[in-house]
Short mmCIF file of C-alpha atoms and ligand atoms in Angstrom, two decimals:
data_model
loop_
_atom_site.label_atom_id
_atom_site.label_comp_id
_atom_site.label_asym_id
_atom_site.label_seq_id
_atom_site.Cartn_x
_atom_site.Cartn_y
_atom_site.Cartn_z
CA UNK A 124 12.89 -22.83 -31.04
CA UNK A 125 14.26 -24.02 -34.25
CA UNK A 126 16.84 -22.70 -36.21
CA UNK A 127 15.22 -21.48 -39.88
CA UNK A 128 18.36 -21.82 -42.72
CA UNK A 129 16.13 -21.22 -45.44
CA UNK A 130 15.13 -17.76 -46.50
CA UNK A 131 11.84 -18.16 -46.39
CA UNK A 132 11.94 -19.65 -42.59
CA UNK A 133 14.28 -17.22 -41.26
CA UNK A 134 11.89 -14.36 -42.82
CA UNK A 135 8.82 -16.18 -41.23
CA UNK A 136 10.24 -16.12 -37.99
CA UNK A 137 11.41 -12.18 -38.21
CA UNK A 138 7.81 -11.86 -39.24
CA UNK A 139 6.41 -13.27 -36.45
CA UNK A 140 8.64 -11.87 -33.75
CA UNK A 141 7.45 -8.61 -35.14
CA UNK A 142 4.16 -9.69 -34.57
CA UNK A 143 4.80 -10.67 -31.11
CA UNK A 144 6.69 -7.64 -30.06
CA UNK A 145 3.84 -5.02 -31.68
CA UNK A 146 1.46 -6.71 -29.73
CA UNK A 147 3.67 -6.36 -26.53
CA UNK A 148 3.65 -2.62 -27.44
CA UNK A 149 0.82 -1.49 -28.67
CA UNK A 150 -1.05 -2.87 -25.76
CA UNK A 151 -1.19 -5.31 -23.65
CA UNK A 152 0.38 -6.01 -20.23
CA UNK A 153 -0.94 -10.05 -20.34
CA UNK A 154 -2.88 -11.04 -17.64
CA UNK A 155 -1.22 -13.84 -15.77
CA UNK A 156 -1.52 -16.11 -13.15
CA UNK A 157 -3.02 -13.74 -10.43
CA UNK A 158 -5.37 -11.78 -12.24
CA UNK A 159 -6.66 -15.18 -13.70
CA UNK A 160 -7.68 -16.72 -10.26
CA UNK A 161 -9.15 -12.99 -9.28
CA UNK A 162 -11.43 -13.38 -12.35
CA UNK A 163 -12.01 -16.65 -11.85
CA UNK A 164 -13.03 -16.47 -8.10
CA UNK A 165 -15.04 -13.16 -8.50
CA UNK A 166 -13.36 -11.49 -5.81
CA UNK A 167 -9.71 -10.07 -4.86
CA UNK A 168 -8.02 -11.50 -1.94
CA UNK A 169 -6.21 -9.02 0.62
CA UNK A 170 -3.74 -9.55 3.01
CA UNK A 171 -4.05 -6.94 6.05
CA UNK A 172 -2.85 -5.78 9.54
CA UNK A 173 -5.03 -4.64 12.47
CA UNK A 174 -4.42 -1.08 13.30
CA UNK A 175 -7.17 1.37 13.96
CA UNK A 176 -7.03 4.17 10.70
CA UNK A 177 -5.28 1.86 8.35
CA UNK A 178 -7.21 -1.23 8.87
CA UNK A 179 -9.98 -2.40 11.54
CA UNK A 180 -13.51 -3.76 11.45
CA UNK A 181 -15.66 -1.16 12.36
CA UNK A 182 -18.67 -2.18 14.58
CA UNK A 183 -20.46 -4.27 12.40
CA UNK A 184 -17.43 -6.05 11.42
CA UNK A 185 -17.32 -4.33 8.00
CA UNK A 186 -13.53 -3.24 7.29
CA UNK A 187 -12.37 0.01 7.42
CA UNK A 188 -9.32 2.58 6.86
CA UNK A 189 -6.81 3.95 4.48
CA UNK A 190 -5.74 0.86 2.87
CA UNK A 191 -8.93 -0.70 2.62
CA UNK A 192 -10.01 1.73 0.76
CA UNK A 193 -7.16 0.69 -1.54
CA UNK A 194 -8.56 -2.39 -1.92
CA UNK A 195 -12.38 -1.60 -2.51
CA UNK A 196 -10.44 0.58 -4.88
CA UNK A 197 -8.92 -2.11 -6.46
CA UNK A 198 -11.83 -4.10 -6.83
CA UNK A 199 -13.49 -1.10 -8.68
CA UNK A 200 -10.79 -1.26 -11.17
CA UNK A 201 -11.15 -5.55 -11.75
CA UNK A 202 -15.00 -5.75 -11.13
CA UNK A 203 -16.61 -2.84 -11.01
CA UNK A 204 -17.81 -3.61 -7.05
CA UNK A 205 -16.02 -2.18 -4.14
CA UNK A 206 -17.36 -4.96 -2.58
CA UNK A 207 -15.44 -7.64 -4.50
CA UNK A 208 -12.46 -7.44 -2.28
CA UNK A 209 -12.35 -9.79 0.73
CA UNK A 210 -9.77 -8.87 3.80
CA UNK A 211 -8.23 -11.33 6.14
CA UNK A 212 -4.66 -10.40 8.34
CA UNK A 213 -2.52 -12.23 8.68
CA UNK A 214 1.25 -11.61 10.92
CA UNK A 215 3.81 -10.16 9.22
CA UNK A 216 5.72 -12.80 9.17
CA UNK A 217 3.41 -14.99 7.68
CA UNK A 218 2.41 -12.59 5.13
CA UNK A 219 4.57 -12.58 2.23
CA UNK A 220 5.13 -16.63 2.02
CA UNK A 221 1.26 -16.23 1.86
CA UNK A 222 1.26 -13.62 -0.46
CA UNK A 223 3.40 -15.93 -2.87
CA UNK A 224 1.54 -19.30 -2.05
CA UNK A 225 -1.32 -17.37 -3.58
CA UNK A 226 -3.70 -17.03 -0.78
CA UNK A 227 -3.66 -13.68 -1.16
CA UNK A 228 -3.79 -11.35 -3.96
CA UNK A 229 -2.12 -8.48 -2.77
CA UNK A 230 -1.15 -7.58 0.81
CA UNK A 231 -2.18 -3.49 2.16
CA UNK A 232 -0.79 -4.41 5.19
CA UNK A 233 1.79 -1.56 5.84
CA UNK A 234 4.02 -3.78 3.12
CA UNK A 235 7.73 -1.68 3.00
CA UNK A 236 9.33 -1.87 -0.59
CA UNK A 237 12.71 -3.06 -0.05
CA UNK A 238 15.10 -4.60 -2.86
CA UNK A 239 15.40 -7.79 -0.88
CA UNK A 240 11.73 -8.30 -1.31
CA UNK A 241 11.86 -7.28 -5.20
CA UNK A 242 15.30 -9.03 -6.18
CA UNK A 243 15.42 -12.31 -3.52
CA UNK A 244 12.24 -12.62 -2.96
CA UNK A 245 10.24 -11.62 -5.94
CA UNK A 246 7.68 -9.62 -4.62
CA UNK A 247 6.65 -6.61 -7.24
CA UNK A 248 5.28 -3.59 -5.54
CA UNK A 249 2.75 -0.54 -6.67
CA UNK A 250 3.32 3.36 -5.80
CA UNK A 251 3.82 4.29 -2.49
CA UNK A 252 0.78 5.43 -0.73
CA UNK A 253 2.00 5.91 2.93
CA UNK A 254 5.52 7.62 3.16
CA UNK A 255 6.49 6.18 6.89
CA UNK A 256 9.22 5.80 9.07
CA UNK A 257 9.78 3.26 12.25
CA UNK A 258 9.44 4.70 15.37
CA UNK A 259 9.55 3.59 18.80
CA UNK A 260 6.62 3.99 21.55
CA UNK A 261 8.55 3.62 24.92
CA UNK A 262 6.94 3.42 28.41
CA UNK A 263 6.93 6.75 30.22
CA UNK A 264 8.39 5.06 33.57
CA UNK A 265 11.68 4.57 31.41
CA UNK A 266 12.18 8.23 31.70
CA UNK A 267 13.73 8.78 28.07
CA UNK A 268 12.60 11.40 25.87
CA UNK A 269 14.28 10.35 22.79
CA UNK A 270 15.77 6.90 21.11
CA UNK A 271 19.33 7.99 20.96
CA UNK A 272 18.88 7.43 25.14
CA UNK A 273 18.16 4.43 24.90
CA UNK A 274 20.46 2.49 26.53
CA UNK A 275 20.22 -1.18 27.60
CA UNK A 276 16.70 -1.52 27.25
CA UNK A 277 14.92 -4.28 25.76
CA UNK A 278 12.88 -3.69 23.11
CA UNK A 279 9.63 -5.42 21.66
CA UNK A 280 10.01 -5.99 17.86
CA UNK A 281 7.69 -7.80 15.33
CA UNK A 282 9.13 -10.95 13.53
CA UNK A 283 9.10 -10.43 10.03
CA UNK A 284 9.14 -6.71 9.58
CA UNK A 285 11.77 -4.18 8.68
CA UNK A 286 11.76 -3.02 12.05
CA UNK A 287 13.93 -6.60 13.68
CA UNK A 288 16.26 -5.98 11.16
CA UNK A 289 16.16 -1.76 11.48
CA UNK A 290 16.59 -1.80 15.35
CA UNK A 291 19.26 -3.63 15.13
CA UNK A 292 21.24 -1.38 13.12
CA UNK A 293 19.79 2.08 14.25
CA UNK A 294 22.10 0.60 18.00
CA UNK A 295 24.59 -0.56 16.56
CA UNK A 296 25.24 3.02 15.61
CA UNK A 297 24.45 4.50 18.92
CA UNK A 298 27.29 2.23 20.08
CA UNK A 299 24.42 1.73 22.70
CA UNK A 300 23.36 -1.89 23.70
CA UNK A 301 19.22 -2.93 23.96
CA UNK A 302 17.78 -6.20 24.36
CA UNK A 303 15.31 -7.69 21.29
CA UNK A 304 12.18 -9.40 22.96
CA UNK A 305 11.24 -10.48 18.90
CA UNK A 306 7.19 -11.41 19.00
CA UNK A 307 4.87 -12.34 16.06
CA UNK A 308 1.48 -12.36 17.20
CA UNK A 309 0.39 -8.95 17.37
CA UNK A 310 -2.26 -8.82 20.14
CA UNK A 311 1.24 -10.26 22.67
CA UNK A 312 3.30 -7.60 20.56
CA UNK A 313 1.22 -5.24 22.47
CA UNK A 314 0.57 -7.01 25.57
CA UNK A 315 4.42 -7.21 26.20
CA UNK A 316 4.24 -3.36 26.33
CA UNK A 317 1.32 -3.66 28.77
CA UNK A 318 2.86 -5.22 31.07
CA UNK A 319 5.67 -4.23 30.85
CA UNK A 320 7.39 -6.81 30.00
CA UNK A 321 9.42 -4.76 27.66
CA UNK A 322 10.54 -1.21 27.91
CA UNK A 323 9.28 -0.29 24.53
CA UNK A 324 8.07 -1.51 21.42
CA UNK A 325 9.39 -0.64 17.56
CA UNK A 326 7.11 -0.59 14.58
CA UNK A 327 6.29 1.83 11.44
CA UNK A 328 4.85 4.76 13.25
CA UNK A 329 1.75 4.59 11.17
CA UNK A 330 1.50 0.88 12.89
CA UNK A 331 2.17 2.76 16.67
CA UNK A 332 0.33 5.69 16.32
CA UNK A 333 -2.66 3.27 15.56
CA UNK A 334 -2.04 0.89 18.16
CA UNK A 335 -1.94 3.72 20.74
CA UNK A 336 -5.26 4.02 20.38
CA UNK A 337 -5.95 -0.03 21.87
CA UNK A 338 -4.08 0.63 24.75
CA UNK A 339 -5.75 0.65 27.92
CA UNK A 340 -3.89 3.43 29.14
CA UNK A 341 -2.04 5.51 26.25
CA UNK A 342 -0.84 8.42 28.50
CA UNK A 343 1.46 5.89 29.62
CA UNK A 344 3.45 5.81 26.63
CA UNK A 345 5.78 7.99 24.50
CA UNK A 346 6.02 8.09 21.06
CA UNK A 347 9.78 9.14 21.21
CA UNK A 348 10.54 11.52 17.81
CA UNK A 349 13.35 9.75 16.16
CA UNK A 350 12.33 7.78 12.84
CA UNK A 351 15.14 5.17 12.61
CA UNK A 352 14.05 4.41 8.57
CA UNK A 353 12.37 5.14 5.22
CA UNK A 354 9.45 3.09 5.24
CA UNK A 355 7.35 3.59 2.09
CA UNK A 356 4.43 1.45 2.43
CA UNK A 357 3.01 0.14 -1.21
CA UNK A 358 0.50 -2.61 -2.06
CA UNK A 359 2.49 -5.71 -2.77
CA UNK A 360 2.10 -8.61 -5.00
CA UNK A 361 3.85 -11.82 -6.24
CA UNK A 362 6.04 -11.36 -9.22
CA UNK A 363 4.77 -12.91 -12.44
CA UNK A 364 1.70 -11.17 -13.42
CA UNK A 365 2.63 -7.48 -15.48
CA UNK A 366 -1.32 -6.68 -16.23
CA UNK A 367 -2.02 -7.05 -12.71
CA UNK A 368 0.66 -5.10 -11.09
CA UNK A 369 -0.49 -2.26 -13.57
CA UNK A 370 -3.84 -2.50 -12.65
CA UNK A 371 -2.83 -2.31 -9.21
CA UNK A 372 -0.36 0.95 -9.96
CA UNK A 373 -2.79 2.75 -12.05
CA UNK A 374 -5.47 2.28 -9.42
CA UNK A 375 -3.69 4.29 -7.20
CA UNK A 376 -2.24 6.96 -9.40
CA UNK A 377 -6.31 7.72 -10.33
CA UNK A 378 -6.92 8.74 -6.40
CA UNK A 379 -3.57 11.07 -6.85
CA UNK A 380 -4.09 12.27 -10.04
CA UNK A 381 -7.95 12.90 -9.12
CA UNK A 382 -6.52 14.87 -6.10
CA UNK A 383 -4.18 17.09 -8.10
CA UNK A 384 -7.11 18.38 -10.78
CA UNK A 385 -9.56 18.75 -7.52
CA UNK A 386 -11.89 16.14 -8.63
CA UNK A 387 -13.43 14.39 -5.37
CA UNK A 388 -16.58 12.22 -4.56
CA UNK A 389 -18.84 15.05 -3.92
CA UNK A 390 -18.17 17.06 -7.52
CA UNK A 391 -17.38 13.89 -9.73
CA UNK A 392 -20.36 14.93 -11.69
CA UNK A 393 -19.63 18.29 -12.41
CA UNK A 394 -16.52 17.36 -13.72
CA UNK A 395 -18.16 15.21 -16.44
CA UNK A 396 -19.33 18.43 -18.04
CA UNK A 397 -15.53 19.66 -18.18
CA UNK A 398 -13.84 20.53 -21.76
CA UNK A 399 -10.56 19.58 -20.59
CA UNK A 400 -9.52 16.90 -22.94
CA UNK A 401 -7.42 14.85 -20.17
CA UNK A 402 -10.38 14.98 -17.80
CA UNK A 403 -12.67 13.95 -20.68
CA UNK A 404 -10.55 10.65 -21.08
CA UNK A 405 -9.41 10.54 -17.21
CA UNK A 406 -13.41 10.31 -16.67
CA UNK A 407 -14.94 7.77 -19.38
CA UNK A 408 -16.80 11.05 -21.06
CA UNK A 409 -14.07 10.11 -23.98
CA UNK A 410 -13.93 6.26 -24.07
CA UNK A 411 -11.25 6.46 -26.29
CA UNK A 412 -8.55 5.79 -23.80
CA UNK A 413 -10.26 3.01 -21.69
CA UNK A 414 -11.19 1.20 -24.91
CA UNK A 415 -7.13 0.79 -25.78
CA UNK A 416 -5.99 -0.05 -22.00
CA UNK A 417 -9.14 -2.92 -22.17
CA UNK A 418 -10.96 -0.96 -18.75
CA UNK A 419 -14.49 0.24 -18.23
CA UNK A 420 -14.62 3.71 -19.11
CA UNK A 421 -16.28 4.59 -16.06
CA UNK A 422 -13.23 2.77 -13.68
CA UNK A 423 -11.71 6.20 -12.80
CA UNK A 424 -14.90 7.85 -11.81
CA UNK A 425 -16.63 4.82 -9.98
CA UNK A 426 -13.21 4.48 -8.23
CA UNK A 427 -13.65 8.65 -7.38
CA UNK A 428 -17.37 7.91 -6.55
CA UNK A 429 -17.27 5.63 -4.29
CA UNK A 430 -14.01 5.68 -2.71
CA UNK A 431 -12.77 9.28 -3.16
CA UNK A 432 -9.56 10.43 -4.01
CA UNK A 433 -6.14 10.46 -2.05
CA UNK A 434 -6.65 13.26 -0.10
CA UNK A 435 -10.06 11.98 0.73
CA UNK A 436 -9.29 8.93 1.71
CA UNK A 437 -6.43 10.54 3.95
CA UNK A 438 -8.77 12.82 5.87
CA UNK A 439 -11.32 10.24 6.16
CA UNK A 440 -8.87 7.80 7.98
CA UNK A 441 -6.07 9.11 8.97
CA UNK A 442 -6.78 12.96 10.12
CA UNK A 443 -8.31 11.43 12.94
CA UNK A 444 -5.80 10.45 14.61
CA UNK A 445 -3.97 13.50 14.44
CA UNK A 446 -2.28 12.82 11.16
CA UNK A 447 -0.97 15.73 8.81
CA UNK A 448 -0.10 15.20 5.45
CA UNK A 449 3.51 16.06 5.30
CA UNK A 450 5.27 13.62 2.88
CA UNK A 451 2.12 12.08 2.12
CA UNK A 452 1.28 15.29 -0.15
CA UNK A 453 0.53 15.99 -3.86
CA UNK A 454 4.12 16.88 -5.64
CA UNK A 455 2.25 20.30 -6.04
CA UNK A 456 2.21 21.16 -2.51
CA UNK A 457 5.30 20.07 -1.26
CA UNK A 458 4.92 16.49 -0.93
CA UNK A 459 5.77 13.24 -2.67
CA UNK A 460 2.63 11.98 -4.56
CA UNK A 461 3.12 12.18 -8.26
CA UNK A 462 1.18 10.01 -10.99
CA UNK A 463 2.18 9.42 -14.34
CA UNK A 464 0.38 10.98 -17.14
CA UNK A 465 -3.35 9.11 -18.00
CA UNK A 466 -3.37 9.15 -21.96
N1 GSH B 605 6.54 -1.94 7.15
C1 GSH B 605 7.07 -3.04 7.89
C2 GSH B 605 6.10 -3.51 8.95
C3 GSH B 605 4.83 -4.03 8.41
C4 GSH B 605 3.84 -4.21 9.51
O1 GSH B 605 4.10 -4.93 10.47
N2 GSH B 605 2.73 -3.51 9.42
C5 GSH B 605 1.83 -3.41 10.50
C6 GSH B 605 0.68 -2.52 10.13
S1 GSH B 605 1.17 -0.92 9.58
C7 GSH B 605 1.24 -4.74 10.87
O2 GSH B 605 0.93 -5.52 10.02
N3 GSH B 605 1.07 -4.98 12.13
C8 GSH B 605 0.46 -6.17 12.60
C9 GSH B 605 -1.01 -6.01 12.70
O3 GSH B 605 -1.53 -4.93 12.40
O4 GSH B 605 -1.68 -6.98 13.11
C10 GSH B 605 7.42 -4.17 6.96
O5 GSH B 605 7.06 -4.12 5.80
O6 GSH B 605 8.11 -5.10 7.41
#
């Protein structure tokens, strides 16, 4: 930029800064280079995995589970169609270079925020929607009970994931020694446990507990009870596009912060008639609020509607398979779900 020496210039430029920097903050997070091609394409690209409750094609091949949800969610939020968002997996080690080629949009595929991912590799990340923890699912012939007796056994780990790097340091505490068999194709990842081929197999338990449910003969395995990590599992996206990655956040804080005032799919409506003034603008019935953040007034409550809110989604998916809410609770009752004010 040039340098203004006259009075006049250097006033014009403090003048237009000031522009600049009111529009920053009076509004707008600027759509960039994602949201663009979303808009342009008509429909929001998703990275997932394959794990029964989180994210599987149900039997006519329509996609299902916890983080799909997410992403019909998400589409809500951009077009106003749950069914705007298109799914594909992908390995988890080919994920995130695809996630930042652009062929995908944003990955719910069991991402873990970690600060390599944010700070070396640029990744940004939304709330956490699955508070996890890597586990291990041994075979029962191996006689252990737990992973601290886990000695010299070799263990199946997925390329790519927290859990190759994890492992590694959850023995080299133990002082005890194990063998890394590391796999990226998921369908072998589980076939090595089949056949034995490994001893056990190491992978968020959200990812195991799933996967348990494939096997051909799960009272052959144990889910042993250590968690070796903090895995909180957020929607991830490529760095470089701040109206996007809000979208994304916000999306998810309206399924928590539906949860917390009680407002589900089933008594949306009723809640249009409330006098709270919060609700009012959480809901559309005030536009007042949507018209400043540039969103339908109706996003929350189509997003409630149709998908439901966290709790919902939670019970529809993952109390199933035997899942209790524990970490994955409102802040209210004990848990670690919290969104931000809407206003
Ligand atoms: N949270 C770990 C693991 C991610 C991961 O592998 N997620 C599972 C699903 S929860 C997965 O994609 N598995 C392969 C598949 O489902 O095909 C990470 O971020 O590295």
């Amino acid at each position: 930029m040039a340098v203004h020496s006259s009075p006049r210039g250097w006033r014009a430029l403090v003048a237009t800064t000031l522009i600049a920097a009111t529009g920053l903050a009076s509004g707008a997070a600027f759509a960039g280079p994602t949201l663009d091609r979303i808009k342009e394409r008509g429909t929001i690209r998703v990275g997932v995995g394959t794990t029964p409750g989180f994210f599987a094609p149900d039997s006519n091949g329509k996609w299902q589970g916890f983080f799909i949800d997410y992403g019909r969610a998400l589409a809500i939020t951009v077009f106003g169609d749950p069914e705007k968002a298109q799914f594909t997996t992908s390995s988890p080690q080919q994920r995130l270079p695809a996630l930042q080629a652009g062929e995908f949009d944003v990955l719910l595929s069991g991402v873990t925020v970690t600060i390599s991912r944010a700070l070396k590799l640029g990744f940004h990340f939304g709330p956490t929607i699955f508070y996890d923890g890597q586990a291990i699912l041994a075979r029962k012939e191996t006689g252990v009970k737990t992973a601290a007796e886990l000695d010299g056994a070799t263990i199946g780990v997925q390329s790519g994931t927290t859990g190759e790097l994890n492992i590694a340091d959850f023995f080299r505490k133990s002082g005890h020694k194990f063998t890394p068999v590391t796999i990226e194709d998921t369908s072998e990842f589980i076939a090595a446990l089949e056949a034995g081929r490994v001893d056990a197999i190491t992978q968020d338990s959200s990812d195991l507990v799933g996967k348990l449910t494939q096997l051909k003969k799960p009272d052959d395995y144990i889910l042993l009870p250590e968690r070796l990590s903090k895995e909180p599992l957020a929607p991830a996206i490529a760095g470089g596009d701040d109206r996007w990655l809000e979208l994304v956040n916000w999306t998810v804080n309206v399924t928590i912060q539906a949860e917390e005032w009680g407002i589900t799919s089933k008594n949306v409506d009723e809640f249009l008639k409330s006098d709270d003034p919060a609700i009012k603008r959480f809901l559309g019935v005030d536009p007042s609020l949507a018209e400043t953040i540039g969103l339908d007034p109706k996003w929350a409550y189509s997003i409630i509607k149709v998908v439901g809110n966290y709790g919902e989604i939670f019970d529809r998916h993952l109390k199933p398979l035997g899942w209790e809410r524990g970490y994955n609770n409102l802040w209210t009752k004990g848990g670690l779900l919290y969104s931000p004010p809407f206003r």
